[in-house]
Coordinates of C-alpha atoms in Angstrom, one line a residue:
Chain A
M1 CA -103.3 -130.3 14.1
K2 CA -102.0 -127.7 11.8
S3 CA -103.9 -127.8 8.6
I4 CA -101.9 -127.6 5.4
V5 CA -103.9 -126.2 2.6
L6 CA -102.4 -126.9 -0.8
S7 CA -104.0 -126.0 -4.0
G8 CA -102.7 -126.9 -7.4
V9 CA -104.3 -124.2 -9.5
V10 CA -101.0 -122.7 -10.0
A11 CA -99.7 -125.9 -11.6
S12 CA -101.7 -125.0 -14.6
L13 CA -99.6 -121.9 -15.0
L14 CA -96.7 -124.2 -15.7
F15 CA -98.0 -124.5 -19.2
F16 CA -97.6 -120.9 -19.9
S17 CA -94.0 -121.4 -20.8
G18 CA -95.0 -123.1 -23.9
C19 CA -97.2 -120.4 -25.3
S20 CA -94.8 -118.4 -27.3
D21 CA -92.9 -120.9 -29.2
K22 CA -94.5 -120.1 -32.5
S23 CA -92.4 -117.8 -34.6
P24 CA -93.9 -114.4 -35.2
A25 CA -96.1 -114.2 -38.2
V26 CA -95.4 -110.9 -39.8
D27 CA -97.0 -111.0 -43.2
E28 CA -99.7 -113.6 -42.8
M29 CA -102.0 -112.0 -40.4
A30 CA -105.1 -113.9 -41.3
Q31 CA -103.3 -117.2 -40.7
V32 CA -101.9 -116.4 -37.3
P33 CA -103.2 -119.2 -35.1
T34 CA -104.7 -118.3 -31.8
Q35 CA -102.1 -119.2 -29.1
E36 CA -103.8 -121.4 -26.7
V37 CA -102.7 -121.6 -23.2
K38 CA -103.8 -124.8 -21.7
A39 CA -107.1 -124.5 -19.9
V40 CA -106.8 -123.8 -16.2
E41 CA -109.6 -126.1 -15.3
T42 CA -108.3 -129.2 -17.1
E43 CA -104.9 -128.8 -15.4
T44 CA -106.2 -128.3 -11.9
V45 CA -104.8 -131.1 -9.8
S46 CA -106.9 -130.3 -6.8
S47 CA -109.7 -127.8 -6.5
E48 CA -108.7 -124.5 -5.0
N49 CA -108.6 -124.5 -1.2
S50 CA -108.9 -128.2 -1.0
V51 CA -107.2 -129.6 2.0
V52 CA -104.4 -132.1 1.4
N53 CA -103.8 -134.6 4.1
A54 CA -100.5 -134.0 5.8
T55 CA -98.1 -136.9 5.8
S56 CA -98.4 -139.6 8.4
E57 CA -95.4 -138.1 10.2
D58 CA -97.2 -134.8 10.5
I59 CA -100.3 -136.5 11.8
A60 CA -98.2 -138.5 14.3
V61 CA -96.5 -135.5 15.6
S62 CA -99.7 -133.5 15.9
D63 CA -101.6 -136.5 17.4
S64 CA -99.0 -137.1 20.0
S65 CA -99.2 -133.5 21.2
S66 CA -102.9 -133.4 21.2
S67 CA -103.3 -136.7 23.0
E68 CA -100.9 -135.5 25.6
S69 CA -103.0 -132.4 26.2
V70 CA -106.1 -134.6 26.5
S71 CA -104.6 -137.2 28.8
N72 CA -102.9 -134.8 31.1
N73 CA -105.0 -133.4 33.8
T74 CA -105.3 -129.7 34.3
D75 CA -102.9 -129.6 37.2
S76 CA -100.1 -131.1 35.3
Q77 CA -100.7 -128.8 32.3
L78 CA -100.6 -125.8 34.5
S79 CA -97.6 -127.2 36.2
M80 CA -95.7 -127.5 32.9
S81 CA -96.5 -124.0 31.8
D82 CA -95.8 -122.7 35.3
I83 CA -92.3 -124.3 35.2
E84 CA -91.8 -123.0 31.7
S85 CA -92.5 -119.5 32.9
T86 CA -89.8 -119.7 35.6
L87 CA -87.1 -120.5 32.9
T88 CA -85.3 -117.3 32.0
T89 CA -84.5 -116.2 28.5
V90 CA -80.8 -115.8 27.6
Y91 CA -79.9 -112.7 25.6
F92 CA -76.9 -112.1 23.2
D93 CA -74.9 -109.3 21.7
F94 CA -75.2 -108.1 18.2
D95 CA -73.9 -110.7 15.7
K96 CA -72.5 -112.9 18.6
F97 CA -73.3 -116.3 19.9
N98 CA -71.1 -116.5 23.0
I99 CA -72.7 -116.4 26.4
K100 CA -72.3 -113.0 28.1
P101 CA -70.9 -113.1 31.7
E102 CA -74.1 -111.4 33.0
M103 CA -76.2 -114.2 31.4
Q104 CA -74.3 -117.0 33.2
S105 CA -76.4 -116.7 36.3
N106 CA -79.6 -117.0 34.2
I107 CA -78.3 -120.2 32.8
S108 CA -77.3 -121.6 36.2
T109 CA -80.8 -120.8 37.5
D110 CA -82.3 -122.5 34.4
A111 CA -80.1 -125.5 34.8
K112 CA -81.3 -126.0 38.4
I113 CA -84.9 -125.8 37.3
V114 CA -84.3 -128.2 34.4
T115 CA -82.7 -130.8 36.7
S116 CA -85.3 -130.4 39.4
S117 CA -88.9 -129.3 38.9
A118 CA -88.6 -129.8 35.1
S119 CA -86.8 -133.1 35.2
A120 CA -89.8 -134.9 33.8
Y121 CA -89.7 -132.9 30.5
N122 CA -87.4 -132.5 27.6
I123 CA -86.1 -129.1 26.8
K124 CA -86.5 -127.2 23.5
L125 CA -84.0 -124.4 23.0
E126 CA -85.3 -121.8 20.5
G127 CA -82.6 -119.6 19.0
N128 CA -83.7 -116.2 17.7
C129 CA -82.1 -113.2 15.9
D130 CA -82.8 -109.5 15.4
E131 CA -84.3 -108.3 12.1
W132 CA -81.0 -107.8 10.3
G133 CA -81.3 -110.5 7.7
S134 CA -83.6 -113.4 7.1
D135 CA -81.0 -115.6 5.3
E136 CA -79.5 -118.9 6.3
Y137 CA -76.7 -117.2 8.1
N138 CA -79.1 -115.6 10.5
F139 CA -80.8 -118.9 11.1
A140 CA -77.4 -120.5 11.8
L141 CA -76.6 -117.6 14.2
G142 CA -79.8 -118.4 16.1
L143 CA -78.8 -122.0 16.2
K144 CA -75.3 -121.4 17.5
R145 CA -76.9 -119.3 20.2
A146 CA -79.1 -122.2 21.2
D147 CA -76.0 -124.5 21.0
S148 CA -74.1 -122.2 23.3
V149 CA -76.9 -122.4 25.9
K150 CA -77.0 -126.2 25.4
K151 CA -73.3 -126.5 26.1
S152 CA -73.6 -124.3 29.2
L153 CA -76.6 -126.4 30.5
T154 CA -74.7 -129.7 30.0
A155 CA -71.7 -128.2 31.8
E156 CA -74.1 -127.6 34.7
G157 CA -75.1 -131.2 34.7
V158 CA -78.1 -131.3 32.3
D159 CA -78.3 -134.5 30.3
A160 CA -77.7 -133.5 26.6
S161 CA -80.1 -136.1 25.3
R162 CA -83.0 -134.1 26.9
I163 CA -82.2 -131.1 24.9
V164 CA -83.4 -130.4 21.3
M165 CA -82.7 -127.2 19.5
V166 CA -84.3 -125.1 16.7
S167 CA -83.6 -121.8 15.1
Y168 CA -86.3 -119.4 14.1
G169 CA -83.9 -116.8 12.7
E170 CA -85.7 -113.5 12.7
S171 CA -89.1 -115.0 12.2
N172 CA -90.2 -115.1 15.9
P173 CA -89.6 -111.6 17.2
A174 CA -90.4 -110.7 20.8
C175 CA -90.6 -107.1 19.8
N176 CA -91.3 -105.3 16.5
D177 CA -90.2 -101.8 17.2
K178 CA -87.3 -100.3 15.3
T179 CA -85.2 -99.5 18.3
Q180 CA -82.0 -100.7 19.7
E181 CA -83.7 -102.0 22.9
C182 CA -86.2 -103.9 20.8
W183 CA -83.5 -105.5 18.6
S184 CA -81.6 -106.6 21.7
K185 CA -84.8 -108.4 23.0
N186 CA -84.9 -110.4 19.8
R187 CA -81.3 -111.7 20.1
R188 CA -82.2 -114.5 22.5
V189 CA -82.7 -118.1 23.3
D190 CA -86.1 -119.1 24.7
F191 CA -86.8 -122.3 26.6
S192 CA -89.9 -124.4 26.1
L193 CA -90.7 -127.8 27.7
L194 CA -91.6 -130.9 25.7
P195 CA -93.7 -133.6 27.2
Chain B
M1 CA -75.7 -113.0 -20.0
S2 CA -73.4 -112.0 -22.7
Y3 CA -69.8 -112.7 -21.9
A4 CA -68.6 -110.4 -24.6
T5 CA -68.7 -107.7 -21.9
D6 CA -67.8 -107.8 -18.3
S7 CA -70.9 -107.4 -16.2
T8 CA -69.0 -106.0 -13.3
I9 CA -68.5 -102.9 -15.3
E10 CA -71.6 -100.7 -15.3
V11 CA -73.3 -100.2 -18.7
I12 CA -74.5 -96.7 -19.1
K13 CA -77.2 -96.6 -21.8
K14 CA -78.6 -93.2 -22.6
V15 CA -82.3 -93.0 -22.4
E16 CA -82.4 -91.2 -25.8
A17 CA -80.6 -94.1 -27.4
L18 CA -83.5 -96.4 -26.8
P19 CA -86.3 -96.5 -29.4
S20 CA -89.6 -95.1 -28.2
L21 CA -92.7 -97.3 -27.8
S22 CA -96.3 -96.3 -27.2
I23 CA -99.1 -98.7 -26.3
E24 CA -102.6 -98.4 -27.7
D25 CA -105.7 -100.1 -26.2
S26 CA -108.4 -101.3 -28.6
S27 CA -110.4 -103.4 -26.0
V28 CA -114.2 -103.2 -26.1
D29 CA -115.1 -105.8 -23.5
Y30 CA -114.2 -105.3 -19.8
N31 CA -114.5 -102.3 -17.5
D32 CA -112.2 -99.4 -17.3
T33 CA -110.5 -100.5 -14.1
F34 CA -109.4 -103.8 -15.6
K35 CA -108.4 -102.1 -18.9
L36 CA -106.2 -99.7 -17.0
E37 CA -104.8 -102.5 -14.9
F38 CA -103.8 -104.5 -17.9
F39 CA -102.3 -101.4 -19.6
K40 CA -100.2 -100.7 -16.5
T41 CA -99.0 -104.2 -16.3
L42 CA -98.0 -104.2 -20.0
V43 CA -96.2 -100.8 -19.6
A44 CA -94.2 -102.3 -16.6
D45 CA -93.3 -105.4 -18.6
M46 CA -92.2 -103.4 -21.6
N47 CA -90.0 -101.3 -19.3
V48 CA -88.5 -104.3 -17.7
I49 CA -87.3 -105.7 -21.0
S50 CA -85.2 -102.5 -21.1
I51 CA -85.1 -102.0 -24.9
F52 CA -87.6 -99.3 -25.3
N53 CA -88.3 -95.8 -23.9
V54 CA -91.9 -96.6 -23.0
D55 CA -94.6 -93.8 -23.2
R56 CA -97.0 -94.1 -20.2
H57 CA -100.0 -92.3 -21.8
Y58 CA -103.1 -94.4 -22.1
R59 CA -104.8 -94.1 -25.5
L60 CA -107.8 -95.8 -27.0
V61 CA -107.9 -96.6 -30.7
K62 CA -109.8 -99.0 -33.1
Y63 CA -107.9 -102.3 -33.6
E64 CA -108.6 -102.4 -37.3
D65 CA -107.2 -98.9 -38.0
T66 CA -104.3 -99.2 -40.3
N67 CA -102.5 -96.2 -39.1
V68 CA -101.4 -95.4 -35.6
I69 CA -103.1 -92.4 -33.9
V70 CA -101.7 -88.9 -34.6
E71 CA -100.1 -88.6 -31.2
N72 CA -98.0 -91.7 -31.9
K73 CA -97.0 -90.9 -35.5
D74 CA -93.5 -90.0 -34.5
V75 CA -93.0 -92.9 -32.1
N76 CA -90.6 -95.6 -33.3
Y77 CA -92.8 -98.5 -32.2
V78 CA -96.5 -98.8 -31.4
L79 CA -97.9 -101.8 -29.6
R80 CA -101.7 -102.1 -30.1
Y81 CA -103.7 -104.7 -28.2
K82 CA -107.3 -105.8 -28.0
M83 CA -108.8 -107.8 -25.1
S84 CA -112.1 -109.6 -25.6
E85 CA -114.0 -112.1 -23.5
G86 CA -114.4 -115.6 -24.9
D87 CA -116.3 -118.7 -24.0
G88 CA -116.4 -119.5 -20.3
S89 CA -115.0 -116.1 -19.3
S90 CA -111.7 -116.8 -21.1
L91 CA -109.5 -113.8 -21.9
N92 CA -108.5 -113.4 -25.5
I93 CA -105.8 -110.8 -26.4
S94 CA -104.6 -109.9 -29.9
I95 CA -101.6 -107.7 -30.4
K96 CA -100.0 -105.8 -33.3
L97 CA -96.6 -104.2 -33.3
F98 CA -96.1 -101.3 -35.7
K99 CA -92.6 -100.0 -36.6
A100 CA -92.6 -96.5 -38.2
G101 CA -96.3 -97.0 -38.9
E102 CA -95.9 -100.4 -40.6
E103 CA -97.3 -103.5 -39.0
V104 CA -94.4 -105.9 -38.3
L105 CA -95.8 -108.5 -35.8
A106 CA -99.2 -109.9 -34.9
K107 CA -100.1 -112.5 -32.3
N108 CA -103.0 -113.9 -30.4
Y109 CA -103.2 -115.2 -26.9
K110 CA -105.8 -116.9 -24.8
V111 CA -106.1 -117.8 -21.1
N112 CA -109.1 -119.3 -19.4
R113 CA -109.2 -117.0 -16.5
Q114 CA -109.2 -113.2 -16.4
D115 CA -107.3 -113.0 -13.1
I116 CA -104.1 -114.5 -14.6
F117 CA -103.9 -111.7 -17.2
M118 CA -100.4 -110.7 -16.0
F119 CA -98.9 -113.9 -17.4
V120 CA -100.2 -112.9 -20.9
S121 CA -98.6 -109.5 -20.4
H122 CA -95.3 -111.1 -19.5
T123 CA -95.5 -113.4 -22.5
I124 CA -96.3 -110.5 -24.9
A125 CA -93.2 -108.7 -23.5
Y126 CA -91.1 -111.9 -23.9
D127 CA -92.3 -112.3 -27.5
I128 CA -91.6 -108.7 -28.5
N129 CA -88.1 -109.0 -26.9
E130 CA -87.5 -112.1 -29.0
F131 CA -88.8 -110.4 -32.1
M132 CA -86.4 -107.5 -31.5
G133 CA -83.6 -110.1 -31.3
E134 CA -82.5 -109.1 -27.8
S135 CA -81.0 -111.6 -25.3
S136 CA -83.7 -113.8 -23.9
V137 CA -85.8 -112.8 -21.0
E138 CA -87.1 -116.4 -20.4
W139 CA -87.0 -115.6 -16.7
M140 CA -90.0 -113.3 -17.2
K141 CA -92.2 -116.3 -17.7
R142 CA -90.9 -118.3 -14.8
K143 CA -92.7 -118.5 -11.5
V144 CA -91.4 -117.2 -8.2
I145 CA -91.9 -119.1 -5.0
F146 CA -91.5 -117.3 -1.7
S147 CA -92.3 -117.6 2.0
R148 CA -94.1 -114.8 3.7
I149 CA -94.0 -114.2 7.5
V150 CA -97.5 -113.2 8.5
A151 CA -97.0 -113.4 12.3
P152 CA -94.4 -114.7 14.7
K153 CA -93.8 -118.4 13.8
K154 CA -96.6 -118.2 11.2
S155 CA -95.9 -118.1 7.5
E156 CA -97.3 -118.9 4.0
I157 CA -95.6 -120.3 1.0
V158 CA -96.8 -118.5 -2.1
I159 CA -96.3 -119.0 -5.9
S160 CA -96.4 -115.9 -8.0
D161 CA -95.4 -114.3 -11.2
Y162 CA -92.1 -112.4 -11.2
T163 CA -93.9 -109.1 -10.4
L164 CA -95.9 -110.5 -7.5
S165 CA -99.2 -109.4 -9.1
Y166 CA -100.5 -112.9 -9.2
Q167 CA -100.2 -114.7 -5.9
H168 CA -101.4 -118.1 -4.8
A169 CA -100.7 -119.3 -1.3
I170 CA -99.9 -123.0 -1.9
I171 CA -99.1 -123.8 1.8
K172 CA -101.0 -122.0 4.5
G173 CA -100.9 -122.6 8.2
G174 CA -97.9 -123.4 10.3
F175 CA -94.3 -122.3 10.2
N176 CA -92.8 -123.1 6.8
V177 CA -89.8 -121.4 5.3
F178 CA -87.0 -121.5 2.7
P179 CA -89.0 -122.8 -0.4
K180 CA -86.9 -124.0 -3.3
W181 CA -88.0 -125.2 -6.7
A182 CA -87.1 -128.9 -7.1
N183 CA -86.5 -128.8 -10.8
K184 CA -86.4 -126.5 -13.9
E185 CA -90.0 -127.4 -14.8
Q186 CA -91.1 -125.8 -11.5
N187 CA -93.7 -128.6 -10.9
S188 CA -92.4 -129.5 -7.4
F189 CA -90.6 -127.8 -4.6
Y190 CA -88.8 -128.3 -1.3
Y191 CA -89.4 -126.3 1.9
T192 CA -88.4 -126.4 5.6
T193 CA -91.1 -127.0 8.2
L194 CA -90.4 -125.9 11.7
D195 CA -93.6 -127.3 13.1
T196 CA -92.2 -130.8 13.6
E197 CA -90.0 -131.6 16.7
K198 CA -86.9 -131.4 14.5
P199 CA -86.8 -129.0 11.5
T200 CA -87.7 -131.2 8.5
L201 CA -87.2 -130.8 4.7
K202 CA -90.4 -131.5 2.8
F203 CA -91.0 -132.2 -0.9
V204 CA -94.2 -131.1 -2.6
D205 CA -95.3 -132.5 -6.0
I206 CA -97.7 -129.8 -7.2
K207 CA -99.4 -132.0 -9.7
T208 CA -100.3 -134.8 -7.3
A209 CA -100.5 -132.4 -4.3
Q210 CA -98.5 -134.9 -2.2
I211 CA -96.1 -133.8 0.5
Q212 CA -93.2 -136.1 1.5
S213 CA -90.7 -135.8 4.3
V214 CA -87.1 -135.8 2.9
I215 CA -84.8 -135.5 5.9
S216 CA -84.7 -134.0 9.4
S217 CA -82.0 -132.3 11.4
D218 CA -81.7 -131.0 14.9
G219 CA -81.5 -127.2 14.9
M220 CA -81.9 -126.3 11.3
I221 CA -82.2 -127.7 7.8
V222 CA -82.4 -125.7 4.6
C223 CA -82.3 -126.7 0.9
S224 CA -79.9 -124.0 -0.4
D225 CA -79.6 -125.1 -4.0
V226 CA -80.7 -127.8 -6.4
S227 CA -78.3 -129.1 -9.1
E228 CA -78.9 -128.5 -12.8
N229 CA -80.4 -132.0 -13.3
A230 CA -82.3 -131.9 -10.0
D231 CA -80.6 -135.0 -8.6
K232 CA -78.4 -133.4 -5.9
L233 CA -79.3 -130.9 -3.2
L234 CA -77.0 -128.6 -1.2
L235 CA -78.3 -128.7 2.3
T236 CA -77.4 -126.8 5.4
M237 CA -78.0 -129.1 8.3
A238 CA -76.9 -129.1 12.0
I239 CA -77.0 -132.7 12.9
D240 CA -74.9 -132.1 16.1
G241 CA -76.0 -128.6 16.5
Q242 CA -73.3 -127.6 14.1
P243 CA -74.4 -125.9 10.9
D244 CA -72.5 -127.4 8.0
I245 CA -73.0 -128.1 4.3
Y246 CA -74.1 -131.5 3.0
I247 CA -74.7 -132.8 -0.4
Y248 CA -77.9 -135.0 -0.6
D249 CA -78.4 -137.4 -3.4
V250 CA -82.1 -137.5 -4.3
N251 CA -82.0 -140.9 -5.9
T252 CA -80.0 -142.8 -3.2
K253 CA -81.3 -140.6 -0.3
Q254 CA -77.7 -140.6 1.0
Y255 CA -75.9 -137.5 2.1
V256 CA -72.2 -136.5 2.4
R257 CA -70.9 -133.8 4.7
E258 CA -69.0 -131.3 2.7
T259 CA -67.7 -128.9 5.4
K260 CA -66.5 -129.6 9.0
Y261 CA -65.6 -126.2 10.3
K262 CA -66.7 -125.6 13.9
G263 CA -68.3 -122.2 13.2
I264 CA -71.0 -121.5 10.7
D265 CA -71.0 -122.9 7.2
V266 CA -74.3 -122.2 5.3
G267 CA -75.9 -121.1 2.1
A268 CA -74.1 -123.2 -0.5
H269 CA -74.7 -122.8 -4.2
F270 CA -73.4 -124.9 -7.1
K271 CA -70.9 -123.0 -9.1
D272 CA -70.7 -125.8 -11.5
K273 CA -71.2 -129.5 -11.1
D274 CA -67.9 -130.0 -9.4
S275 CA -67.6 -127.0 -7.1
I276 CA -69.6 -124.8 -4.7
V277 CA -69.6 -121.4 -3.2
F278 CA -70.8 -120.9 0.3
I279 CA -70.9 -118.6 3.3
S280 CA -68.6 -119.3 6.3
D281 CA -67.5 -117.3 9.3
R282 CA -64.2 -119.2 9.4
L283 CA -62.2 -115.9 9.2
G284 CA -64.2 -114.2 12.0
S285 CA -67.1 -112.8 10.1
P286 CA -69.3 -114.3 7.3
N287 CA -67.8 -114.3 3.9
V288 CA -68.0 -116.1 0.5
F289 CA -65.8 -119.1 0.0
F290 CA -65.2 -121.6 -2.8
K291 CA -64.4 -125.3 -2.6
K292 CA -64.3 -128.3 -4.9
I293 CA -66.8 -131.0 -4.0
G294 CA -65.1 -133.8 -2.1
K295 CA -61.9 -131.8 -1.5
E296 CA -60.8 -130.2 1.8
E297 CA -59.2 -127.0 0.4
V298 CA -61.3 -123.9 0.8
D299 CA -60.6 -120.5 -1.0
Q300 CA -61.8 -117.1 0.0
M301 CA -63.7 -115.5 -2.9
V302 CA -64.5 -112.0 -1.7
Y303 CA -62.2 -109.4 -0.2
Y304 CA -64.6 -106.5 0.1
G305 CA -67.4 -106.0 2.7
L306 CA -67.5 -106.3 6.5
N307 CA -70.0 -109.1 6.6
N308 CA -71.0 -111.0 3.5
S309 CA -73.7 -113.4 4.4
A310 CA -75.4 -114.6 1.2
C311 CA -74.4 -115.3 -2.3
S312 CA -75.4 -116.8 -5.7
A313 CA -73.1 -117.9 -8.5
H314 CA -73.4 -118.0 -12.3
G315 CA -70.4 -118.9 -14.5
Q316 CA -67.6 -116.5 -13.6
Y317 CA -69.9 -114.2 -11.7
I318 CA -70.8 -114.1 -8.0
V319 CA -73.4 -111.8 -6.5
Y320 CA -73.2 -111.4 -2.7
K321 CA -74.8 -109.5 0.1
A322 CA -72.5 -107.2 2.1
R323 CA -73.3 -105.3 5.3
E324 CA -72.2 -101.7 4.8
S325 CA -72.2 -100.8 8.4
S326 CA -71.5 -102.7 11.6
N327 CA -73.5 -100.9 14.2
V328 CA -75.5 -102.3 17.1
F329 CA -77.0 -98.8 17.8
S330 CA -78.5 -97.9 14.4
K331 CA -80.0 -99.2 11.3
N332 CA -77.9 -101.3 9.0
T333 CA -77.6 -101.2 5.2
F334 CA -77.0 -104.4 3.3
N335 CA -76.2 -104.1 -0.4
L336 CA -75.6 -106.5 -3.2
H337 CA -72.3 -106.6 -5.0
L338 CA -71.2 -108.3 -8.2
I339 CA -67.7 -109.7 -8.7
S340 CA -66.1 -111.7 -11.5
T341 CA -63.7 -114.4 -10.8
E342 CA -61.7 -113.2 -13.8
T343 CA -61.3 -109.5 -13.0
D344 CA -60.7 -107.4 -9.9
F345 CA -63.8 -105.2 -10.4
I346 CA -66.6 -105.0 -7.8
R347 CA -69.9 -103.5 -8.9
R348 CA -72.4 -102.4 -6.3
L349 CA -75.9 -103.2 -7.4
T350 CA -78.1 -101.7 -4.7
A351 CA -78.0 -98.5 -2.7
T352 CA -80.5 -98.5 0.2
G353 CA -82.2 -100.8 2.7
V354 CA -81.6 -104.4 3.4
N355 CA -81.0 -106.2 0.1
E356 CA -80.6 -110.0 0.4
F357 CA -81.3 -113.4 -1.1
P358 CA -79.7 -112.6 -4.5
K359 CA -80.4 -115.3 -7.0
F360 CA -79.2 -115.4 -10.6
S361 CA -81.7 -116.3 -13.4
D362 CA -80.8 -119.6 -15.1
D363 CA -79.3 -117.7 -18.0
G364 CA -77.5 -115.2 -15.8
D365 CA -79.3 -112.3 -17.5
A366 CA -80.9 -111.0 -14.3
I367 CA -80.7 -111.2 -10.5
L368 CA -83.7 -111.5 -8.4
F369 CA -83.5 -110.3 -4.8
I370 CA -85.5 -109.4 -1.7
K371 CA -85.4 -105.8 -0.5
N372 CA -86.7 -104.6 2.9
Y373 CA -86.8 -100.9 3.2
K374 CA -88.9 -98.7 5.5
A375 CA -91.2 -101.5 6.6
Q376 CA -91.8 -102.5 3.0
S377 CA -90.8 -105.8 1.6
S378 CA -90.3 -106.0 -2.2
I379 CA -88.9 -108.3 -4.8
G380 CA -86.3 -106.6 -6.9
I381 CA -84.9 -107.5 -10.4
I382 CA -81.5 -106.3 -11.6
R383 CA -80.9 -106.3 -15.4
L384 CA -77.2 -106.5 -15.3
N385 CA -76.4 -105.7 -18.9
H386 CA -79.0 -102.8 -19.0
N387 CA -77.9 -101.3 -15.6
K388 CA -81.5 -101.2 -14.4
N389 CA -83.3 -102.2 -11.2
Y390 CA -87.0 -102.8 -10.8
L391 CA -88.9 -103.3 -7.5
F392 CA -92.2 -105.0 -7.0
P393 CA -93.7 -104.5 -3.5
L394 CA -95.3 -107.2 -1.4
K395 CA -98.8 -106.1 -0.3
Y396 CA -98.6 -107.5 3.2
G397 CA -96.3 -109.6 5.4
K398 CA -92.5 -109.8 5.1
L399 CA -90.6 -111.8 2.6
Q400 CA -88.5 -114.5 4.3
A401 CA -87.0 -116.3 1.4
M402 CA -87.6 -117.0 -2.3
D403 CA -86.6 -118.8 -5.4
W404 CA -87.4 -118.5 -9.1

């Protein structure tokens, strides 16, 4: 389970905004009151580095995946990762989300695997982008790429209800070099299998 | 922002026209490293308020001295401060402002921890700006929340001051992006987690340290903007794999789909309570559009730029990100531009690198943005009416998104 660490020390800083509302005392130096910013300690809502419990939904999601890995025997785990490794990544052109003709054979191969050896699993399509922008548009571009792959897979007979999609924008690069070749490797849709 | 002038027209203020300001340190407690750190922070803040020509020389002087030191006798303004350690390691700071040798302002500040000294520095700058009668720099005291990518699919959500010198990672572990303050008080925020099966919008109350799930969507979900009174959210969701803009009512937990175009509609911001601006590729490449909430009609707002994929609105002004080149083979430059809906002027605000995530301050005085240039991620601040940009670099990681 992914731990979420949340500390509220910063909350105390909220009270800073109130620390300058006294009008400047120009002539009455001796009577200038000390401006108190509320004590950090008293406003701490949880001690620093304390671990906040994730919501029940988080726990449920994490638990389901961990129980799966416990209950599955080693063979089936290997099998799932083995199948996953046979699924080929689909690459895209700069700023585009249409499937390139040369990628169609990859998708056909993937569709066959998805409907045969991987038929027991659901499919997660992960859309990715190159480094040119981290904004919402880039996330949407990654998603449209995943959606293009989904449409192609369903056209090849894959049940759409088995497919979920996510976009990681530029946040999941396969390659970090500043080269054209590297950027092209990041404009992609990866497959992962869900139990 | 003052509307007496058009902010799309560059304001050129001559450096000589600004009054000079020197800063004198009278601290006795604390080591030289900390003394110098505070001095540099104060110099930076006094620069950012953009009303002084600030001298960067560090000088020590007795706090009680009635005259400024000889080097500063011809300086228009002298800011003298004294730091002292109080009970429980609290930090006390007293300031005096001299104008032409005469003391015109005195104030005292106290915080209970030394490591949050930068907030005192920001407050001193804010107070002096107020004293000088300049337009408010309230945004200096606000907190910035940002997401930092630390590894593929690994990120942190961090709360900081506007210069990034204080940083507190409030959510660590996992893949969490697009943080957004939930209200003006900045005591709660939204973010997107990508760790769940479907991307999910979460709400965090900082005071109670509770995290709640708000809504999930296949593909993507982002809280793009929060209404003035915090009761409506502009979301980008992709319920059928189709990124569109939705308005979510925080009280009723109901949402309404605002756009239905088959391409990409994202990044909506409230222009006012009845209308939004947003990014759409409905004309072939991303650009800025306007629509009234609940109406079908959509208007193009920007006619310059190859590829305009992010924007922020304040009153008549819209700041947007434009790609300056369209080249698969080389590096790209993205600059921020400012337009007014009432004039035809376009003002380019940045010159190099990838500049994105523009965000107006609440009062429209400044624009905060992310700059990525030569493997360095920074937060930038543009003072529109002073024609000045300031950059504050991030020490590690890459900025993904931010709000202030």
